[in-house]
Amino acid sequence: MRALYFDKAGSLDNLRVQDLPVPTPREGEALVRVAAAAVNPSDVKIALGEMPMVSAPRVPGRDFAGEVVDGPSEWRHKMVFGTGGNLGVGRDGSHAEYMTVPAEGLVELPATLGYVDATACSLGYLTAEAALRRLPEEWQGTTLLVTGATGTVGSAAARIAASQGARVLGTAKSDKDLADRPDLPDIEWIDLSAEPMSESVRHLTDGKGTDTIVDVVGGPLFEECLASLAPRGRYVVLSSVGEPRVSFDLVDFYRRESTLTGLNTMRLSIGEAAEVLRTLLPGFEEGLFTPPPVQEITLDDAPDAYWAVNNRSAPKKFVITFDGPRS
């Protein structure tokens, strides 16, 4: 089979497409013929050696969609998708024509979701739902601020929370960001170039602040996020652009009884990730949860796609598609 591969992490120059043996599933595993697999920012970080749990050599790729061709009889010939666990981190991932997956990590593909859309959705919606689970169980009547709401994870969080009755405020760096995502409904937009974010939030909430925050930007907006919180507000951060070290007024933080929580989806087992995706299936089936804009590429294009994602020059989500005979 053909696969994207690196023999050691640390540089994207180490990525190459080469022939590897088709893996053999162990007890409790399925062999999946991969139809589509997205290129995620975390895949790039894995190849760069920025994830301490990565072992090499490795085939990267944290999500997948395809057909089960061997393994447990109840799964054979089913169309499946999935993500999470140690895929592409501690075991070979999806940027290959075939991969093995623990059976507990398989989710049957709904009829309304094709291979490309499924893999474009899976990691983003998994991350968004996992973040929202750290916030209130009842969303009706609450306000959620989502930073980076035009991105894959941010837009997923906005869609999920809005479908459950939350009022969603979303940040955008420019009008161009909004023009690139005309598909996003139910969001009150905050232009970060107009005024400090916390001031915009206060204006939109009559001075109260937002009840909750899902932050996919981190560092540059961290203090502004804290300043945007209402008393007893809750804040989940799952990424940080640029300098990871931040500072804040601890007295103000505890006096307002704020709560700060981190999220790392790599700590979810593949079975836990599958359980999260299954809870989202009704939203996919009803068309409430849709994928971000996608650009389909071949496996040979994958190394260049990694560079584009790393340089933040990818206007759409890259999805590797596999066609033709495989051996």
GROMACS .gro file of C-alpha atoms in nm:
model
  327
    1MET     CA    1   0.000   0.000   0.000
    2ARG     CA    2   0.103   0.365  -0.038
    3ALA     CA    3   0.129   0.578   0.272
    4LEU     CA    4   0.256   0.910   0.401
    5TYR     CA    5   0.538   0.833   0.641
    6PHE     CA    6   0.814   0.985   0.852
    7ASP     CA    7   1.099   0.792   1.011
    8LYS     CA    8   1.160   1.061   1.271
    9ALA     CA    9   0.966   1.364   1.388
   10GLY     CA   10   1.105   1.715   1.392
   11SER     CA   11   1.075   1.847   1.037
   12LEU     CA   12   0.816   1.838   0.761
   13ASP     CA   13   1.104   1.761   0.527
   14ASN     CA   14   1.095   1.409   0.674
   15LEU     CA   15   0.750   1.340   0.527
   16ARG     CA   16   0.745   1.118   0.220
   17VAL     CA   17   0.504   0.893   0.032
   18GLN     CA   18   0.626   0.536   0.010
   19ASP     CA   19   0.517   0.173  -0.017
   20LEU     CA   20   0.452  -0.009   0.310
   21PRO     CA   21   0.302  -0.350   0.390
   22VAL     CA   22  -0.074  -0.362   0.443
   23PRO     CA   23  -0.116  -0.389   0.823
   24THR     CA   24  -0.265  -0.703   0.976
   25PRO     CA   25  -0.544  -0.645   1.230
   26ARG     CA   26  -0.496  -0.794   1.575
   27GLU     CA   27  -0.769  -0.943   1.791
   28GLY     CA   28  -1.042  -0.681   1.837
   29GLU     CA   29  -0.915  -0.464   1.551
   30ALA     CA   30  -1.056  -0.389   1.207
   31LEU     CA   31  -0.869  -0.335   0.881
   32VAL     CA   32  -1.013  -0.027   0.712
   33ARG     CA   33  -0.968   0.056   0.346
   34VAL     CA   34  -0.933   0.433   0.377
   35ALA     CA   35  -1.148   0.639   0.140
   36ALA     CA   36  -1.072   0.983   0.286
   37ALA     CA   37  -0.862   1.137   0.562
   38ALA     CA   38  -0.828   1.502   0.662
   39VAL     CA   39  -0.505   1.692   0.726
   40ASN     CA   40  -0.543   1.855   1.069
   41PRO     CA   41  -0.319   2.106   1.247
   42SER     CA   42  -0.245   1.837   1.507
   43ASP     CA   43  -0.119   1.607   1.231
   44VAL     CA   44   0.132   1.876   1.141
   45LYS     CA   45   0.237   1.917   1.504
   46ILE     CA   46   0.286   1.541   1.527
   47ALA     CA   47   0.521   1.542   1.227
   48LEU     CA   48   0.707   1.841   1.371
   49GLY     CA   49   0.766   1.656   1.698
   50GLU     CA   50   0.559   1.905   1.899
   51MET     CA   51   0.353   1.632   2.065
   52PRO     CA   52   0.554   1.458   2.340
   53MET     CA   53   0.358   1.130   2.313
   54VAL     CA   54   0.449   1.070   1.946
   55SER     CA   55   0.660   0.766   1.860
   56ALA     CA   56   0.838   0.719   1.525
   57PRO     CA   57   0.858   0.589   1.259
   58ARG     CA   58   0.496   0.671   1.197
   59VAL     CA   59   0.215   0.704   0.942
   60PRO     CA   60   0.028   1.018   1.059
   61GLY     CA   61  -0.344   1.093   1.033
   62ARG     CA   62  -0.587   1.133   1.322
   63ASP     CA   63  -0.922   1.076   1.149
   64PHE     CA   64  -1.055   0.845   0.880
   65ALA     CA   65  -1.350   0.735   0.673
   66GLY     CA   66  -1.367   0.414   0.473
   67GLU     CA   67  -1.482   0.052   0.452
   68VAL     CA   68  -1.401  -0.231   0.693
   69VAL     CA   69  -1.247  -0.512   0.487
   70ASP     CA   70  -1.129  -0.743   0.765
   71GLY     CA   71  -1.176  -0.790   1.138
   72PRO     CA   72  -1.482  -0.855   1.356
   73SER     CA   73  -1.762  -1.010   1.150
   74GLU     CA   74  -2.021  -0.758   1.270
   75TRP     CA   75  -1.817  -0.476   1.113
   76ARG     CA   76  -1.706  -0.629   0.785
   77HIS     CA   77  -1.807  -0.434   0.473
   78LYS     CA   78  -1.958  -0.153   0.677
   79MET     CA   79  -1.884   0.209   0.591
   80VAL     CA   80  -1.729   0.374   0.895
   81PHE     CA   81  -1.554   0.684   1.024
   82GLY     CA   82  -1.374   0.783   1.340
   83THR     CA   83  -1.099   0.976   1.509
   84GLY     CA   84  -0.916   1.019   1.838
   85GLY     CA   85  -0.720   0.795   2.068
   86ASN     CA   86  -0.360   0.737   1.962
   87LEU     CA   87  -0.426   0.724   1.587
   88GLY     CA   88  -0.128   0.876   1.409
   89VAL     CA   89   0.044   0.926   1.745
   90GLY     CA   90   0.124   0.593   1.909
   91ARG     CA   91  -0.003   0.378   1.623
   92ASP     CA   92  -0.012   0.429   1.247
   93GLY     CA   93  -0.285   0.661   1.130
   94SER     CA   94  -0.506   0.728   0.831
   95HIS     CA   95  -0.276   0.891   0.575
   96ALA     CA   96  -0.243   0.556   0.402
   97GLU     CA   97  -0.452   0.333   0.180
   98TYR     CA   98  -0.518   0.092   0.468
   99MET     CA   99  -0.509   0.121   0.846
  100THR     CA  100  -0.601  -0.087   1.149
  101VAL     CA  101  -0.841   0.054   1.407
  102PRO     CA  102  -0.962  -0.088   1.741
  103ALA     CA  103  -1.322  -0.195   1.682
  104GLU     CA  104  -1.445   0.024   1.968
  105GLY     CA  105  -1.328   0.325   1.766
  106LEU     CA  106  -1.555   0.256   1.467
  107VAL     CA  107  -1.869   0.462   1.403
  108GLU     CA  108  -2.103   0.359   1.124
  109LEU     CA  109  -2.129   0.624   0.855
  110PRO     CA  110  -2.479   0.776   0.834
  111ALA     CA  111  -2.642   0.779   0.492
  112THR     CA  112  -2.645   1.158   0.491
  113LEU     CA  113  -2.267   1.189   0.532
  114GLY     CA  114  -2.017   1.097   0.260
  115TYR     CA  115  -1.658   0.991   0.320
  116VAL     CA  116  -1.509   1.335   0.255
  117ASP     CA  117  -1.756   1.523   0.473
  118ALA     CA  118  -1.725   1.266   0.752
  119THR     CA  119  -1.349   1.296   0.782
  120ALA     CA  120  -1.364   1.675   0.743
  121CYS     CA  121  -1.610   1.685   1.034
  122SER     CA  122  -1.490   1.422   1.276
  123LEU     CA  123  -1.195   1.571   1.465
  124GLY     CA  124  -1.338   1.923   1.466
  125TYR     CA  125  -1.677   1.817   1.600
  126LEU     CA  126  -1.518   1.575   1.846
  127THR     CA  127  -1.305   1.858   1.987
  128ALA     CA  128  -1.595   2.103   1.995
  129GLU     CA  129  -1.831   1.862   2.171
  130ALA     CA  130  -1.562   1.759   2.420
  131ALA     CA  131  -1.507   2.127   2.502
  132LEU     CA  132  -1.878   2.197   2.541
  133ARG     CA  133  -1.913   1.902   2.779
  134ARG     CA  134  -1.691   2.092   3.021
  135LEU     CA  135  -1.951   2.369   3.030
  136PRO     CA  136  -2.321   2.375   3.135
  137GLU     CA  137  -2.543   2.081   3.056
  138GLU     CA  138  -2.833   2.316   2.991
  139TRP     CA  139  -2.762   2.571   2.715
  140GLN     CA  140  -3.102   2.733   2.682
  141GLY     CA  141  -3.077   3.097   2.790
  142THR     CA  142  -2.697   3.105   2.819
  143THR     CA  143  -2.439   3.294   2.616
  144LEU     CA  144  -2.133   3.128   2.462
  145LEU     CA  145  -1.837   3.318   2.321
  146VAL     CA  146  -1.635   3.125   2.063
  147THR     CA  147  -1.298   3.260   1.951
  148GLY     CA  148  -1.187   3.161   1.604
  149ALA     CA  149  -1.548   3.086   1.517
  150THR     CA  150  -1.477   3.073   1.142
  151GLY     CA  151  -1.235   2.782   1.189
  152THR     CA  152  -1.307   2.410   1.192
  153VAL     CA  153  -1.340   2.363   1.570
  154GLY     CA  154  -1.486   2.705   1.644
  155SER     CA  155  -1.760   2.674   1.382
  156ALA     CA  156  -1.845   2.323   1.508
  157ALA     CA  157  -1.876   2.451   1.867
  158ALA     CA  158  -2.099   2.735   1.749
  159ARG     CA  159  -2.328   2.500   1.556
  160ILE     CA  160  -2.360   2.249   1.840
  161ALA     CA  161  -2.430   2.509   2.109
  162ALA     CA  162  -2.675   2.703   1.889
  163SER     CA  163  -2.866   2.381   1.816
  164GLN     CA  164  -2.914   2.340   2.192
  165GLY     CA  165  -3.046   2.690   2.248
  166ALA     CA  166  -2.736   2.893   2.334
  167ARG     CA  167  -2.684   3.248   2.218
  168VAL     CA  168  -2.351   3.236   2.034
  169LEU     CA  169  -2.103   3.522   1.997
  170GLY     CA  170  -1.818   3.455   1.756
  171THR     CA  171  -1.495   3.638   1.682
  172ALA     CA  172  -1.353   3.707   1.338
  173LYS     CA  173  -1.030   3.885   1.247
  174SER     CA  174  -1.175   4.056   0.941
  175ASP     CA  175  -1.465   4.080   0.702
  176LYS     CA  176  -1.274   3.845   0.472
  177ASP     CA  177  -1.291   3.570   0.734
  178LEU     CA  178  -1.668   3.608   0.739
  179ALA     CA  179  -1.688   3.613   0.359
  180ASP     CA  180  -1.509   3.277   0.355
  181ARG     CA  181  -1.777   3.121   0.579
  182PRO     CA  182  -2.121   3.227   0.451
  183ASP     CA  183  -2.253   2.893   0.576
  184LEU     CA  184  -2.237   2.986   0.944
  185PRO     CA  185  -2.579   3.075   1.091
  186ASP     CA  186  -2.691   3.182   1.437
  187ILE     CA  187  -2.375   3.373   1.530
  188GLU     CA  188  -2.348   3.735   1.645
  189TRP     CA  189  -2.011   3.842   1.509
  190ILE     CA  190  -1.743   4.040   1.690
  191ASP     CA  191  -1.492   4.220   1.469
  192LEU     CA  192  -1.160   4.199   1.654
  193SER     CA  193  -1.023   4.492   1.455
  194ALA     CA  194  -1.298   4.730   1.572
  195GLU     CA  195  -1.240   4.743   1.949
  196PRO     CA  196  -1.113   4.523   2.234
  197MET     CA  197  -1.308   4.197   2.238
  198SER     CA  198  -1.416   4.237   2.601
  199GLU     CA  199  -1.576   4.573   2.521
  200SER     CA  200  -1.771   4.421   2.232
  201VAL     CA  201  -1.889   4.138   2.457
  202ARG     CA  202  -2.001   4.383   2.726
  203HIS     CA  203  -2.193   4.588   2.468
  204LEU     CA  204  -2.370   4.279   2.337
  205THR     CA  205  -2.459   4.148   2.684
  206ASP     CA  206  -2.569   4.476   2.848
  207GLY     CA  207  -2.255   4.483   3.057
  208LYS     CA  208  -2.294   4.134   3.206
  209GLY     CA  209  -2.035   3.944   3.005
  210THR     CA  210  -2.058   3.597   2.856
  211ASP     CA  211  -2.153   3.293   3.062
  212THR     CA  212  -1.913   3.060   2.885
  213ILE     CA  213  -1.619   3.064   2.644
  214VAL     CA  214  -1.466   2.808   2.407
  215ASP     CA  215  -1.125   2.947   2.309
  216VAL     CA  216  -0.936   2.802   2.013
  217VAL     CA  217  -0.695   3.097   1.989
  218GLY     CA  218  -0.545   3.114   2.337
  219GLY     CA  219  -0.242   3.337   2.406
  220PRO     CA  220  -0.327   3.656   2.214
  221LEU     CA  221  -0.688   3.659   2.340
  222PHE     CA  222  -0.646   3.497   2.682
  223GLU     CA  223  -0.670   3.811   2.898
  224GLU     CA  224  -0.949   3.950   2.680
  225CYS     CA  225  -1.140   3.625   2.727
  226LEU     CA  226  -1.112   3.647   3.106
  227ALA     CA  227  -1.225   4.009   3.091
  228SER     CA  228  -1.527   3.900   2.884
  229LEU     CA  229  -1.655   3.650   3.141
  230ALA     CA  230  -1.960   3.716   3.352
  231PRO     CA  231  -1.933   3.642   3.727
  232ARG     CA  232  -1.904   3.265   3.779
  233GLY     CA  233  -1.834   3.230   3.408
  234ARG     CA  234  -1.664   2.920   3.271
  235TYR     CA  235  -1.384   2.917   3.016
  236VAL     CA  236  -1.239   2.624   2.818
  237VAL     CA  237  -0.914   2.672   2.627
  238LEU     CA  238  -0.787   2.410   2.383
  239SER     CA  239  -0.517   2.582   2.179
  240SER     CA  240  -0.272   2.869   2.191
  241VAL     CA  241  -0.139   3.062   1.896
  242GLY     CA  242   0.208   3.210   1.939
  243GLU     CA  243   0.350   3.260   2.288
  244PRO     CA  244   0.196   2.998   2.520
  245ARG     CA  245   0.277   3.181   2.843
  246VAL     CA  246   0.010   3.421   2.969
  247SER     CA  247  -0.058   3.631   3.278
  248PHE     CA  248  -0.374   3.754   3.444
  249ASP     CA  249  -0.511   3.924   3.753
  250LEU     CA  250  -0.558   3.637   3.997
  251VAL     CA  251  -0.746   3.852   4.251
  252ASP     CA  252  -1.003   3.952   3.989
  253PHE     CA  253  -1.022   3.589   3.876
  254TYR     CA  254  -1.113   3.445   4.215
  255ARG     CA  255  -1.333   3.737   4.321
  256ARG     CA  256  -1.551   3.677   4.016
  257GLU     CA  257  -1.539   3.301   4.083
  258SER     CA  258  -1.430   3.227   3.730
  259THR     CA  259  -1.346   2.873   3.615
  260LEU     CA  260  -1.069   2.789   3.368
  261THR     CA  261  -1.043   2.441   3.212
  262GLY     CA  262  -0.806   2.292   2.955
  263LEU     CA  263  -0.885   2.034   2.688
  264ASN     CA  264  -0.653   1.788   2.514
  265THR     CA  265  -0.841   1.547   2.286
  266MET     CA  266  -0.536   1.320   2.270
  267ARG     CA  267  -0.625   1.214   2.624
  268LEU     CA  268  -0.953   1.068   2.500
  269SER     CA  269  -0.936   0.699   2.419
  270ILE     CA  270  -1.052   0.598   2.074
  271GLY     CA  271  -1.356   0.436   2.236
  272GLU     CA  272  -1.442   0.759   2.420
  273ALA     CA  273  -1.401   0.953   2.096
  274ALA     CA  274  -1.637   0.715   1.916
  275GLU     CA  275  -1.896   0.760   2.192
  276VAL     CA  276  -1.882   1.137   2.145
  277LEU     CA  277  -1.924   1.107   1.768
  278ARG     CA  278  -2.224   0.876   1.811
  279THR     CA  279  -2.402   1.139   2.022
  280LEU     CA  280  -2.354   1.383   1.733
  281LEU     CA  281  -2.500   1.152   1.467
  282PRO     CA  282  -2.854   1.297   1.488
  283GLY     CA  283  -2.712   1.642   1.411
  284PHE     CA  284  -2.525   1.507   1.110
  285GLU     CA  285  -2.829   1.312   0.991
  286GLU     CA  286  -3.055   1.617   1.019
  287GLY     CA  287  -2.807   1.841   0.840
  288LEU     CA  288  -2.756   2.065   1.145
  289PHE     CA  289  -2.384   1.984   1.166
  290THR     CA  290  -2.206   2.039   0.836
  291PRO     CA  291  -1.838   2.027   0.740
  292PRO     CA  292  -1.608   2.323   0.683
  293PRO     CA  293  -1.513   2.417   0.326
  294VAL     CA  294  -1.299   2.133   0.185
  295GLN     CA  295  -1.025   2.098  -0.076
  296GLU     CA  296  -0.973   1.739  -0.191
  297ILE     CA  297  -0.614   1.633  -0.259
  298THR     CA  298  -0.425   1.317  -0.349
  299LEU     CA  299  -0.180   1.137  -0.124
  300ASP     CA  300   0.104   1.276  -0.335
  301ASP     CA  301  -0.019   1.627  -0.254
  302ALA     CA  302  -0.015   1.559   0.121
  303PRO     CA  303   0.339   1.682   0.203
  304ASP     CA  304   0.261   2.020   0.042
  305ALA     CA  305  -0.067   2.033   0.232
  306TYR     CA  306   0.121   1.985   0.560
  307TRP     CA  307   0.340   2.284   0.473
  308ALA     CA  308   0.035   2.496   0.387
  309VAL     CA  309  -0.138   2.411   0.715
  310ASN     CA  310   0.180   2.485   0.907
  311ASN     CA  311   0.215   2.823   0.733
  312ARG     CA  312  -0.153   2.903   0.793
  313SER     CA  313  -0.199   2.948   0.418
  314ALA     CA  314  -0.470   2.686   0.371
  315PRO     CA  315  -0.804   2.857   0.290
  316LYS     CA  316  -0.994   2.527   0.314
  317LYS     CA  317  -0.960   2.198   0.499
  318PHE     CA  318  -0.746   1.953   0.305
  319VAL     CA  319  -0.889   1.603   0.268
  320ILE     CA  320  -0.683   1.325   0.113
  321THR     CA  321  -0.897   1.099  -0.106
  322PHE     CA  322  -0.796   0.752  -0.226
  323ASP     CA  323  -0.914   0.612  -0.559
  324GLY     CA  324  -0.832   0.314  -0.779
  325PRO     CA  325  -0.697  -0.034  -0.703
  326ARG     CA  326  -0.481  -0.087  -0.395
  327SER     CA  327  -0.243  -0.362  -0.294
   0.00000   0.00000   0.00000
